[in-house]
Amino acid sequence: MANTPMLASSHAANILKELWTDQFGADPTEEAIAANLVTEVGMIGKKLHLRKIKALTSQQLIPSSHTTNMTSENLTYNNNTEVEVTVTPLFTYCAIEFNEDTLNELVDDGPAIAVYRKQMLAELDEDIDTEVLELAQSASLTEVGADFDEPLWRAMLAKLAKNAKRKFRIGKTPYNLIIHPNEIANALNIEALRSYIVRGTAGSAVSGALVTTYGANIEESGLVSVSGATAYMPMFIKDAWALGYNKRPGILTPQQDGYVTRFLGRAEYGVAEYFDSSIVVAQCTV
């Protein structure tokens, strides 16, 4: 007669031990990118007014006018109507609460709460980056293409140089390019962009200075603004957008309400287009 072993699925099922780790993983979140690349303007209060002074024009005296009395009444003066940019605050929050028995039975509540706090801050960062990148849809300087390719990139670079004027010098002034993840393959098909992290000249991996592709800082973000099937991917210098904080992302001291413990994260901030001439947006299908 054959022996019958103790089977884990039946005989020993009620005495086998299940184990749980005392560590907690965290789902991926988008990193804060755009918020770190724009002009930070300090506190907003109820509303922040950013003052801008327009470019001035000069006049030229022709030789025949040298005999003209050059007193003030004979000169042409600039009298631009100056403009302002306003930034109004947005309040965003992330909250979670636990019953007392939940925390008790969780056992490893300390490590769990640490990860929850990390995820709350990450969500607040995502919200701010989303608002910044949404501004790309209102940019007036655009280039349209089915994919992000080299002709599109060159056209954007030329348009940025033309409109930003002395604020942007090719190869001298750092600029930012944020692409949608679906366009990474197309962007890396551009030789100059593919080689920008390689030491040496573009296309040649040798020792030497770090290639920056005419000053490019290339980033990707899943928070790039998308409307329909069109992604709005910005190429910009720092003063394209303004960002201010009344409260930076943070988490309040845990709050007790009876036998419930609440964790509240919040940020109060505002974003605005500062100089439209400092940004060119690629509109591509994703």
Tab-separated table of N, CA and C in Angstrom, residues 162-235:
chain	number	residue	atom	x	y	z
A	162	LYS	N	14.962	83.244	-33.142
A	162	LYS	CA	14.415	84.436	-33.793
A	162	LYS	C	13.579	85.278	-32.832
A	163	ASN	N	12.790	84.628	-31.980
A	163	ASN	CA	11.851	85.361	-31.141
A	163	ASN	C	12.411	85.736	-29.770
A	164	ALA	N	13.257	84.899	-29.206
A	164	ALA	CA	13.852	85.229	-27.909
A	164	ALA	C	14.985	86.246	-28.056
A	165	LYS	N	15.490	86.397	-29.279
A	165	LYS	CA	16.493	87.412	-29.587
A	165	LYS	C	17.730	87.280	-28.707
A	166	ARG	N	18.133	88.345	-28.037
A	166	ARG	CA	19.397	88.289	-27.307
A	166	ARG	C	19.321	87.412	-26.062
A	167	LYS	N	18.123	87.015	-25.676
A	167	LYS	CA	17.999	86.101	-24.543
A	167	LYS	C	18.497	84.704	-24.876
A	168	PHE	N	18.543	84.389	-26.174
A	168	PHE	CA	18.921	83.036	-26.574
A	168	PHE	C	19.978	83.077	-27.669
A	169	ARG	N	21.101	82.452	-27.373
A	169	ARG	CA	22.178	82.310	-28.356
A	169	ARG	C	22.450	80.827	-28.543
A	170	ILE	N	22.364	80.369	-29.775
A	170	ILE	CA	22.558	78.952	-30.066
A	170	ILE	C	23.947	78.512	-29.613
A	171	GLY	N	23.968	77.468	-28.820
A	171	GLY	CA	25.227	76.934	-28.325
A	171	GLY	C	25.746	77.642	-27.088
A	172	LYS	N	25.112	78.751	-26.720
A	172	LYS	CA	25.558	79.523	-25.556
A	172	LYS	C	24.525	79.496	-24.429
A	173	THR	N	23.261	79.615	-24.790
A	173	THR	CA	22.196	79.696	-23.799
A	173	THR	C	21.569	78.319	-23.586
A	174	PRO	N	21.532	77.817	-22.353
A	174	PRO	CA	20.868	76.537	-22.093
A	174	PRO	C	19.368	76.639	-22.393
A	175	TYR	N	18.819	75.594	-22.985
A	175	TYR	CA	17.378	75.550	-23.199
A	175	TYR	C	16.866	74.165	-22.832
A	176	ASN	N	15.579	74.077	-22.585
A	176	ASN	CA	14.958	72.833	-22.147
A	176	ASN	C	14.021	72.293	-23.222
A	177	LEU	N	13.994	71.000	-23.346
A	177	LEU	CA	13.094	70.328	-24.274
A	177	LEU	C	12.457	69.168	-23.523
A	178	ILE	N	11.141	69.201	-23.361
A	178	ILE	CA	10.435	68.139	-22.650
A	178	ILE	C	9.565	67.388	-23.649
A	179	ILE	N	9.847	66.104	-23.814
A	179	ILE	CA	9.138	65.312	-24.812
A	179	ILE	C	8.240	64.276	-24.134
A	180	HIS	N	7.197	63.894	-24.834
A	180	HIS	CA	6.283	62.863	-24.363
A	180	HIS	C	6.969	61.503	-24.495
A	181	PRO	N	6.739	60.573	-23.555
A	181	PRO	CA	7.385	59.253	-23.650
A	181	PRO	C	7.160	58.546	-24.979
A	182	ASN	N	6.000	58.775	-25.606
A	182	ASN	CA	5.731	58.123	-26.890
A	182	ASN	C	6.623	58.646	-28.006
A	183	GLU	N	7.294	59.773	-27.770
A	183	GLU	CA	8.157	60.352	-28.797
A	183	GLU	C	9.638	60.117	-28.514
A	184	ILE	N	9.953	59.342	-27.483
A	184	ILE	CA	11.367	59.092	-27.156
A	184	ILE	C	12.087	58.422	-28.323
A	185	ALA	N	11.460	57.414	-28.896
A	185	ALA	CA	12.106	56.694	-29.999
A	185	ALA	C	12.403	57.629	-31.167
A	186	ASN	N	11.462	58.524	-31.478
A	186	ASN	CA	11.681	59.455	-32.573
A	186	ASN	C	12.777	60.471	-32.229
A	187	ALA	N	12.768	60.948	-30.989
A	187	ALA	CA	13.775	61.925	-30.581
A	187	ALA	C	15.170	61.315	-30.615
A	188	LEU	N	15.291	60.069	-30.179
A	188	LEU	CA	16.601	59.417	-30.164
A	188	LEU	C	17.052	58.992	-31.554
A	189	ASN	N	16.166	59.132	-32.532
A	189	ASN	CA	16.564	58.872	-33.916
A	189	ASN	C	17.267	60.080	-34.525
A	190	ILE	N	17.257	61.199	-33.790
A	190	ILE	CA	17.977	62.401	-34.221
A	190	ILE	C	19.405	62.295	-33.705
A	191	GLU	N	20.365	62.247	-34.596
A	191	GLU	CA	21.749	61.977	-34.219
A	191	GLU	C	22.280	62.945	-33.169
A	192	ALA	N	22.028	64.228	-33.350
A	192	ALA	CA	22.560	65.217	-32.408
A	192	ALA	C	21.977	65.037	-31.016
A	193	LEU	N	20.685	64.698	-30.936
A	193	LEU	CA	20.066	64.492	-29.636
A	193	LEU	C	20.493	63.165	-29.026
A	194	ARG	N	20.663	62.150	-29.865
A	194	ARG	CA	21.073	60.838	-29.366
A	194	ARG	C	22.475	60.886	-28.775
A	195	SER	N	23.307	61.785	-29.274
A	195	SER	CA	24.699	61.848	-28.843
A	195	SER	C	24.966	62.901	-27.783
A	196	TYR	N	23.928	63.579	-27.328
A	196	TYR	CA	24.193	64.716	-26.443
A	196	TYR	C	24.723	64.306	-25.078
A	197	ILE	N	24.544	63.033	-24.695
A	197	ILE	CA	25.072	62.593	-23.411
A	197	ILE	C	26.427	61.904	-23.562
A	198	VAL	N	26.982	61.923	-24.759
A	198	VAL	CA	28.249	61.272	-25.012
A	198	VAL	C	29.366	62.305	-25.003
A	199	ARG	N	30.489	61.948	-24.432
A	199	ARG	CA	31.611	62.882	-24.439
A	199	ARG	C	32.233	62.938	-25.832
A	200	GLY	N	32.511	64.155	-26.267
A	200	GLY	CA	33.081	64.354	-27.580
A	200	GLY	C	32.144	65.145	-28.458
A	201	THR	N	32.370	65.149	-29.738
A	201	THR	CA	31.474	65.833	-30.663
A	201	THR	C	30.307	64.922	-31.003
A	202	ALA	N	29.222	65.509	-31.447
A	202	ALA	CA	28.037	64.727	-31.766
A	202	ALA	C	28.376	63.619	-32.750
A	203	GLY	N	28.028	62.368	-32.406
A	203	GLY	CA	28.300	61.244	-33.277
A	203	GLY	C	29.655	60.619	-33.075
A	204	SER	N	30.439	61.165	-32.147
A	204	SER	CA	31.775	60.636	-31.924
A	204	SER	C	32.029	60.501	-30.432
A	205	ALA	N	32.093	59.278	-29.923
A	205	ALA	CA	32.281	59.045	-28.494
A	205	ALA	C	33.770	59.016	-28.163
A	206	VAL	N	34.324	60.154	-27.846
A	206	VAL	CA	35.730	60.256	-27.471
A	206	VAL	C	35.816	61.089	-26.205
A	207	SER	N	36.960	61.111	-25.593
A	207	SER	CA	37.118	61.922	-24.394
A	207	SER	C	37.074	63.391	-24.762
A	208	GLY	N	36.561	64.186	-23.864
A	208	GLY	CA	36.464	65.613	-24.141
A	208	GLY	C	35.291	66.226	-23.425
A	209	ALA	N	34.849	67.392	-23.883
A	209	ALA	CA	33.733	68.099	-23.242
A	209	ALA	C	32.420	67.369	-23.490
A	210	LEU	N	31.490	67.559	-22.609
A	210	LEU	CA	30.186	66.919	-22.742
A	210	LEU	C	29.359	67.628	-23.814
A	211	VAL	N	28.857	66.855	-24.744
A	211	VAL	CA	28.016	67.420	-25.794
A	211	VAL	C	26.704	67.895	-25.190
A	212	THR	N	26.234	69.067	-25.550
A	212	THR	CA	24.963	69.567	-25.028
A	212	THR	C	23.966	69.902	-26.139
A	213	THR	N	24.258	69.540	-27.371
A	213	THR	CA	23.339	69.773	-28.477
A	213	THR	C	22.838	71.210	-28.484
A	214	TYR	N	23.767	72.126	-28.699
A	214	TYR	CA	23.451	73.560	-28.722
A	214	TYR	C	22.847	74.041	-27.404
A	215	GLY	N	23.278	73.444	-26.306
A	215	GLY	CA	22.808	73.879	-25.004
A	215	GLY	C	21.557	73.189	-24.508
A	216	ALA	N	21.177	72.051	-25.093
A	216	ALA	CA	19.909	71.391	-24.753
A	216	ALA	C	19.960	70.666	-23.423
A	217	ASN	N	18.890	70.770	-22.666
A	217	ASN	CA	18.604	69.886	-21.538
A	217	ASN	C	17.349	69.114	-21.928
A	218	ILE	N	17.507	67.846	-22.250
A	218	ILE	CA	16.409	67.054	-22.795
A	218	ILE	C	15.795	66.199	-21.694
A	219	GLU	N	14.498	66.319	-21.517
A	219	GLU	CA	13.762	65.571	-20.504
A	219	GLU	C	12.559	64.901	-21.154
A	220	GLU	N	12.053	63.857	-20.492
A	220	GLU	CA	10.778	63.260	-20.917
A	220	GLU	C	9.845	63.256	-19.730
A	221	SER	N	8.556	63.386	-20.011
A	221	SER	CA	7.574	63.383	-18.937
A	221	SER	C	6.223	62.908	-19.455
A	222	GLY	N	5.616	62.014	-18.703
A	222	GLY	CA	4.266	61.577	-19.026
A	222	GLY	C	3.228	62.631	-18.703
A	223	LEU	N	3.676	63.748	-18.109
A	223	LEU	CA	2.763	64.842	-17.785
A	223	LEU	C	2.696	65.889	-18.883
A	224	VAL	N	3.431	65.677	-19.979
A	224	VAL	CA	3.315	66.572	-21.128
A	224	VAL	C	1.845	66.685	-21.511
A	225	SER	N	1.394	67.910	-21.743
A	225	SER	CA	-0.019	68.144	-22.011
A	225	SER	C	-0.449	67.471	-23.318
A	226	VAL	N	-1.559	66.761	-23.262
A	226	VAL	CA	-2.112	66.071	-24.436
A	226	VAL	C	-3.581	66.453	-24.570
A	227	SER	N	-3.968	66.842	-25.768
A	227	SER	CA	-5.372	67.123	-26.077
A	227	SER	C	-5.753	66.290	-27.286
A	228	GLY	N	-6.743	65.422	-27.092
A	228	GLY	CA	-7.068	64.491	-28.163
A	228	GLY	C	-5.901	63.547	-28.366
A	229	ALA	N	-5.336	63.556	-29.561
A	229	ALA	CA	-4.162	62.727	-29.842
A	229	ALA	C	-2.920	63.585	-30.061
A	230	THR	N	-2.974	64.864	-29.654
A	230	THR	CA	-1.866	65.783	-29.884
A	230	THR	C	-1.144	66.101	-28.584
A	231	ALA	N	0.170	65.875	-28.587
A	231	ALA	CA	1.012	66.216	-27.441
A	231	ALA	C	1.653	67.576	-27.693
A	232	TYR	N	1.693	68.406	-26.643
A	232	TYR	CA	2.271	69.751	-26.733
A	232	TYR	C	3.607	69.744	-25.990
A	233	MET	N	4.690	69.594	-26.741
A	233	MET	CA	6.019	69.394	-26.157
A	233	MET	C	6.825	70.688	-26.255
A	234	PRO	N	7.172	71.287	-25.122
A	234	PRO	CA	7.788	72.614	-25.136
A	234	PRO	C	9.306	72.603	-25.252
A	235	MET	N	9.817	73.539	-26.027
A	235	MET	CA	11.232	73.910	-26.039
A	235	MET	C	11.270	75.333	-25.493
